Each structure stands twice: as structure tokens, then as C-alpha cells.
Coordinates of C-alpha atoms in Angstrom, one line a residue:
M1 CA 149.3 27.4 -75.8
D2 CA 150.2 27.4 -72.1
I3 CA 152.0 24.2 -71.1
Q4 CA 150.6 24.3 -67.6
L5 CA 147.0 24.4 -68.9
L6 CA 147.8 21.5 -71.2
K7 CA 149.2 19.5 -68.3
V8 CA 146.0 20.1 -66.2
F9 CA 143.8 19.2 -69.2
F10 CA 145.8 15.9 -69.9
T11 CA 145.8 14.9 -66.2
T12 CA 142.0 15.5 -66.0
A13 CA 141.4 13.5 -69.2
H14 CA 143.6 10.7 -68.0
E15 CA 142.0 10.6 -64.5
G16 CA 138.5 11.0 -65.9
S17 CA 137.6 13.3 -63.0
I18 CA 138.2 16.9 -61.9
S19 CA 138.5 15.8 -58.3
K20 CA 141.0 13.1 -59.0
A21 CA 143.0 15.4 -61.2
A22 CA 143.0 18.0 -58.4
H23 CA 144.3 15.4 -56.0
K24 CA 147.0 14.2 -58.3
L25 CA 148.2 17.8 -59.1
N26 CA 147.7 19.0 -55.6
F27 CA 145.4 21.7 -56.8
A28 CA 142.0 22.9 -55.5
Q29 CA 139.2 21.6 -57.7
S30 CA 138.2 25.2 -58.5
N31 CA 141.7 25.8 -59.8
V32 CA 141.5 22.8 -62.1
T33 CA 138.1 23.9 -63.4
H34 CA 139.4 27.4 -64.0
K35 CA 142.5 26.2 -65.9
I36 CA 140.4 24.0 -68.2
Q37 CA 138.1 26.9 -68.9
Q38 CA 141.1 29.0 -69.7
L39 CA 142.3 26.4 -72.2
E40 CA 138.8 26.1 -73.8
T41 CA 138.7 29.9 -74.2
D42 CA 142.2 29.9 -75.7
L43 CA 141.3 27.2 -78.2
Q44 CA 137.7 28.5 -78.7
T45 CA 136.2 25.0 -78.3
Q46 CA 134.7 22.9 -75.5
L47 CA 136.9 20.1 -74.3
F48 CA 134.7 18.4 -71.8
Y49 CA 131.0 17.7 -71.5
R50 CA 129.8 18.4 -67.9
H51 CA 127.0 16.2 -66.5
N52 CA 125.7 14.7 -63.3
R53 CA 128.1 11.7 -63.5
G54 CA 131.2 14.0 -63.9
I55 CA 132.9 14.8 -67.2
T56 CA 133.4 13.3 -70.6
L57 CA 135.7 14.3 -73.4
T58 CA 134.1 16.1 -76.4
P59 CA 135.3 15.2 -79.9
S60 CA 137.7 18.2 -79.7
G61 CA 138.9 17.0 -76.3
Q62 CA 139.6 13.5 -77.7
I63 CA 141.7 14.9 -80.5
L64 CA 143.6 17.2 -78.1
V65 CA 144.5 14.3 -75.7
S66 CA 146.8 12.6 -78.2
Y67 CA 148.5 15.8 -79.0
A68 CA 148.9 16.8 -75.4
E69 CA 150.5 13.4 -74.6
K70 CA 153.1 13.9 -77.3
I71 CA 153.7 17.6 -76.4
L72 CA 154.2 16.9 -72.7
H73 CA 156.5 13.9 -73.5
V74 CA 158.6 16.0 -75.9
I75 CA 159.0 18.7 -73.3
Q76 CA 160.2 16.0 -70.8
E77 CA 162.6 14.6 -73.4
A78 CA 164.0 18.1 -74.1
R79 CA 164.7 18.6 -70.4
L80 CA 166.5 15.2 -70.3
A81 CA 168.4 15.9 -73.4
V82 CA 169.6 19.4 -72.3
G83 CA 170.5 18.2 -68.8
D84 CA 172.0 14.9 -69.8
S85 CA 175.6 13.8 -69.4
S86 CA 177.2 10.8 -71.0
V87 CA 176.9 9.0 -67.6
P88 CA 173.7 6.8 -67.4
A89 CA 171.6 8.3 -64.6
G90 CA 168.0 9.2 -63.8
P91 CA 164.8 7.1 -64.3
L92 CA 164.5 4.1 -66.4
H93 CA 161.1 2.3 -66.5
I94 CA 161.2 -1.2 -68.1
G95 CA 158.3 -3.6 -68.5
S96 CA 158.5 -7.4 -68.6
L97 CA 156.5 -10.6 -68.7
E98 CA 156.5 -12.2 -65.2
T99 CA 158.1 -15.4 -66.6
T100 CA 160.9 -13.4 -68.3
A101 CA 161.5 -11.4 -65.2
A102 CA 161.7 -14.5 -63.0
V103 CA 164.1 -16.5 -65.1
R104 CA 165.9 -14.4 -67.7
L105 CA 166.5 -11.0 -66.1
P106 CA 167.9 -11.4 -62.5
M107 CA 171.6 -11.7 -63.7
L108 CA 171.1 -8.9 -66.3
L109 CA 169.5 -6.6 -63.8
T110 CA 172.2 -7.3 -61.1
K111 CA 175.0 -6.5 -63.6
Y112 CA 173.3 -3.3 -64.8
H113 CA 172.6 -2.0 -61.3
T114 CA 176.2 -2.7 -60.3
E115 CA 177.6 -0.9 -63.3
Y116 CA 175.1 2.0 -63.4
P117 CA 174.1 2.7 -59.8
A118 CA 173.0 6.3 -60.6
V119 CA 170.1 4.9 -62.7
D120 CA 166.8 4.9 -60.9
F121 CA 165.6 1.6 -62.4
S122 CA 162.1 0.2 -62.0
L123 CA 160.8 -3.1 -63.4
I124 CA 157.0 -3.5 -64.0
T125 CA 155.6 -7.0 -64.7
G126 CA 152.4 -7.6 -66.6
T127 CA 151.1 -9.0 -69.8
S128 CA 152.3 -8.2 -73.3
E129 CA 149.2 -6.2 -74.0
Q130 CA 149.7 -4.0 -70.9
H131 CA 153.3 -3.3 -71.8
I132 CA 152.7 -2.5 -75.4
H133 CA 150.1 0.0 -74.3
A134 CA 152.5 1.5 -71.7
V135 CA 155.3 1.9 -74.2
L136 CA 153.1 3.5 -76.8
H137 CA 151.9 6.0 -74.2
Y138 CA 155.4 6.9 -73.0
E139 CA 154.8 5.2 -69.6
Q140 CA 157.7 2.8 -70.0
N141 CA 161.0 3.3 -71.8
G142 CA 160.8 -0.3 -73.2
A143 CA 159.5 -3.7 -72.4
F144 CA 160.1 -7.5 -72.8
V145 CA 157.0 -8.9 -74.5
T146 CA 156.0 -11.8 -76.7
G147 CA 156.7 -11.2 -80.3
P148 CA 156.3 -10.5 -83.1
V149 CA 154.9 -7.0 -82.4
E150 CA 153.7 -5.3 -85.5
H151 CA 153.1 -1.6 -84.8
P152 CA 154.4 1.4 -86.9
D153 CA 155.5 3.4 -83.8
L154 CA 157.5 0.6 -82.2
V155 CA 161.0 -0.9 -82.7
Q156 CA 161.5 -4.5 -81.7
E157 CA 164.6 -6.6 -81.1
N158 CA 164.5 -10.4 -80.7
V159 CA 165.8 -11.4 -77.3
I160 CA 165.3 -15.2 -76.9
D161 CA 163.2 -18.1 -78.1
E162 CA 161.3 -20.0 -75.4
E163 CA 160.0 -23.6 -75.6
L164 CA 156.5 -24.0 -74.4
V165 CA 155.3 -27.3 -72.8
L166 CA 152.1 -28.6 -71.3
V167 CA 152.5 -29.0 -67.6
T168 CA 150.5 -31.6 -65.5
S169 CA 150.7 -33.3 -62.1
V170 CA 153.3 -36.2 -61.9
S171 CA 150.5 -38.8 -61.8
H172 CA 148.9 -37.5 -65.1
P173 CA 149.1 -40.0 -68.0
P174 CA 151.1 -39.0 -71.1
I175 CA 149.4 -36.5 -73.4
N176 CA 149.7 -38.2 -76.8
S177 CA 147.2 -36.0 -78.4
L178 CA 145.8 -32.6 -77.6
H179 CA 142.4 -34.2 -77.6
D180 CA 143.5 -35.9 -74.4
M181 CA 142.9 -32.4 -72.8
Q182 CA 139.3 -32.2 -74.0
L183 CA 137.8 -32.5 -70.5
A184 CA 140.7 -31.0 -68.6
T185 CA 140.6 -27.8 -66.5
L186 CA 143.1 -25.3 -68.0
L187 CA 145.0 -23.0 -65.6
V188 CA 145.8 -19.7 -67.3
F189 CA 146.9 -16.1 -66.6
H190 CA 144.5 -13.2 -67.0
N191 CA 143.4 -12.0 -70.4
G192 CA 146.2 -10.3 -72.3
C193 CA 148.7 -13.0 -71.5
S194 CA 150.5 -14.3 -74.6
Y195 CA 150.8 -17.9 -73.2
R196 CA 147.0 -17.9 -72.7
A197 CA 146.6 -16.7 -76.3
K198 CA 149.0 -19.3 -77.6
L199 CA 147.0 -22.1 -75.7
N200 CA 143.7 -20.8 -77.2
Q201 CA 145.2 -20.8 -80.7
L202 CA 146.6 -24.3 -80.1
L203 CA 143.2 -25.7 -79.1
H204 CA 141.4 -23.7 -81.8
D205 CA 143.6 -25.3 -84.5
E206 CA 142.7 -28.7 -83.2
G207 CA 139.0 -27.9 -82.9
I208 CA 139.0 -28.3 -79.2
L209 CA 136.7 -26.2 -76.9
P210 CA 138.0 -26.0 -73.3
V211 CA 135.5 -27.2 -70.8
K212 CA 136.8 -24.9 -68.0
L213 CA 139.4 -22.2 -67.5
M214 CA 140.7 -21.1 -64.1
E215 CA 142.5 -17.7 -64.0
F216 CA 145.5 -17.1 -61.7
G217 CA 147.8 -14.1 -61.1
S218 CA 151.1 -15.7 -60.5
I219 CA 153.4 -18.4 -61.8
E220 CA 154.0 -20.0 -58.4
T221 CA 150.2 -20.4 -57.9
I222 CA 149.7 -22.1 -61.3
I223 CA 152.7 -24.4 -60.8
G224 CA 151.5 -25.3 -57.3
C225 CA 147.9 -26.0 -58.4
V226 CA 149.1 -28.0 -61.4
G227 CA 151.3 -30.1 -59.2
A228 CA 148.3 -30.8 -56.9
G229 CA 146.3 -32.1 -59.9
L230 CA 143.9 -29.2 -60.3
G231 CA 144.5 -28.9 -64.1
I232 CA 146.9 -28.4 -67.0
A233 CA 148.9 -25.3 -68.0
L234 CA 151.0 -24.1 -70.9
L235 CA 154.2 -22.5 -69.7
P236 CA 157.9 -22.0 -70.9
R237 CA 160.0 -25.0 -70.0
S238 CA 162.6 -22.7 -68.5
I239 CA 160.1 -21.6 -65.8
I240 CA 159.1 -25.1 -64.7
A241 CA 162.5 -26.8 -65.2
E242 CA 163.4 -26.8 -61.5
S243 CA 159.9 -28.0 -60.4
E244 CA 160.2 -30.8 -62.9
K245 CA 163.6 -31.8 -61.6
Q246 CA 162.2 -31.9 -58.1
G247 CA 159.5 -34.2 -59.3
R248 CA 156.6 -31.8 -58.5
I249 CA 155.2 -31.7 -62.0
R250 CA 155.4 -33.4 -65.4
C251 CA 156.0 -31.9 -68.8
H252 CA 154.5 -32.9 -72.2
E253 CA 155.8 -31.6 -75.5
I254 CA 153.4 -29.9 -78.0
P255 CA 153.4 -29.7 -81.8
G256 CA 156.4 -27.9 -83.3
K257 CA 154.6 -24.9 -84.9
H258 CA 153.2 -24.0 -81.4
A259 CA 156.2 -25.0 -79.3
I260 CA 158.4 -21.9 -79.7
V261 CA 157.5 -18.4 -78.6
T262 CA 159.9 -15.4 -79.1
T263 CA 160.5 -12.8 -76.5
V264 CA 161.3 -9.4 -78.0
F265 CA 162.3 -6.0 -76.5
I266 CA 160.2 -3.1 -77.7
R267 CA 160.6 0.7 -77.5
R268 CA 159.0 3.7 -79.3
K269 CA 160.7 4.8 -82.5
D270 CA 160.4 8.5 -81.7
A271 CA 161.5 8.3 -78.1
L272 CA 164.8 9.7 -76.9
I273 CA 167.4 7.0 -76.2
T274 CA 168.8 8.3 -73.0
P275 CA 172.3 7.2 -71.8
A276 CA 170.5 4.9 -69.2
L277 CA 168.4 3.3 -72.0
S278 CA 171.4 3.1 -74.3
A279 CA 173.4 1.3 -71.7
F280 CA 170.5 -1.1 -71.0
L281 CA 170.1 -1.9 -74.7
S282 CA 173.9 -2.8 -74.8
E283 CA 173.5 -5.0 -71.7
I284 CA 170.5 -6.8 -73.3
R285 CA 172.5 -7.5 -76.5
A286 CA 175.5 -8.7 -74.7
H287 CA 173.5 -10.9 -72.2
F288 CA 171.3 -12.6 -74.8
S289 CA 173.8 -12.9 -77.7

């Protein structure tokens, strides 16, 4: 099986369009079409349905996508393994929750960058759901997410426990019972956020149906809106400690079984641990020990 043909097929499947794949690969569309036809001839099966709306994977194509992803990743790993030296260098893509990146990682990343300047490090923030998907599909070398994460293809290491608190405006009365939130507007991150899931579980266990949810994309916006009295949020105490100290917001403790959330670092079991990743794992263990 020709690796170049496989790469064209995988890119086309990932992009969902021959024109988009051609643009990404810097090929003519006719070239992409020809290479896919070559691969179909080689495998003696149709990989895409062609229709007026574009293309759709056939059952055979759907099977081949997962194999193609693994094959192309193994080839990339082989190149890295053969060309690797003991000195950490090259790309390292790490995912993180925005809250973890803002509070827990700056010192760690500064130390890592100082000690390993040859590493081309990139940090991608997002939800736990997004990062788990990215690590599973070899798009990230590892990620800081909310645990526990139960998946047969992933390894996880506990990093730190975070205390979650309800956050309100300073003028908000004490929250003695979660039922005090019955009519409150809840300020949350987008779907896939572990804190939002934790809040949903907390309310569900108490038999509370939220009246209104407002979605936001950043911590700063949520804290600002909470401080202005727009609603209530569930956030790690470490994130809002400075705002609380400044008198901008007020914290309220929640029941013990819901109060702690564990951040873990995940990576694929079968992925090559490059010198860059190995050094980063060592820094994580030293930093959070």
C-alpha cells in the first residue's frame, strides 16, 4: 500500500472534501481524485460515495480511516525515533484546561522552556472532552484534564486536587443550601467542560433544575459577570482566590463529595515517549510532587 496514497485518503476523509484536502496538501483537485482512485483500485473497494453534496465515506472507507491514522502516526514515530538524540528537541503539543493553564502551569512551562529551549512547545487550551479526543487521535502528545479518565488506550497520572466553590457577587447572601440557587442564573463554560458537568451532577443529586444557563468562553468573563451580579458559577478556589481577596466576588463552600476535582495528565499508551515528552513528564512529577 502506497503511503502517499494513504495520506491523501486520510486527509480527504478528515477534511470531508476533495477541494479542502487539495488545498491542505497543496495539490490540484484532479490529483487528489486520481490518487484516491488509485488506492481504491489497489484495495479493490470503493472508499467514498460521490454525490451532489460532495463525498461520504463508504463502510470500507470508515474502516480504513482508523488504520490509516495509526499507520501514518507510526511512520511519524519511526522518523522521530531514528532521528532522535538524547537531547529534548522538536515539537511537543500539550493540551490543558484553561483554569489549569492559568494558575498551575506558568511556572512549570517557564522552567521547562528555560531548560529545553530546543523543544518547539505548544499549549492548547480547551475542555477535557476536546483534549481526550485530541490525545486519542495523536493530535496532542498529552493533556491536563479532569479525572478520572477511563479509557483502555490512555495512561493517566494524578497531578493535583482542586477545591470547587460556588462564586457569587459580594452582595449575595450566604448559600446555606443548594436550593437557595433554585432561581439563580448559572454562568458556565461550553458543553464538554468538566466544571459544568460537575455543577449539573451537583444540582441533579439535589433534585434541582436550573432555571437559566448562560454560556461563556473565558474565565475572566465569568468572574467579571459574577462580580457584577449576573449569576452564580462553580469554579476552582485557586482561580478566584485573588478576586476574592480583592473583594470582587464571594465564595461559598459546597458538600464534600462534590467539592474536590482531580486534574490528571493523560497520554496514549502506544505513543512514543520522545525525549521532549519524557523531560516534560519529569518536570510535571517534580513540580506537583
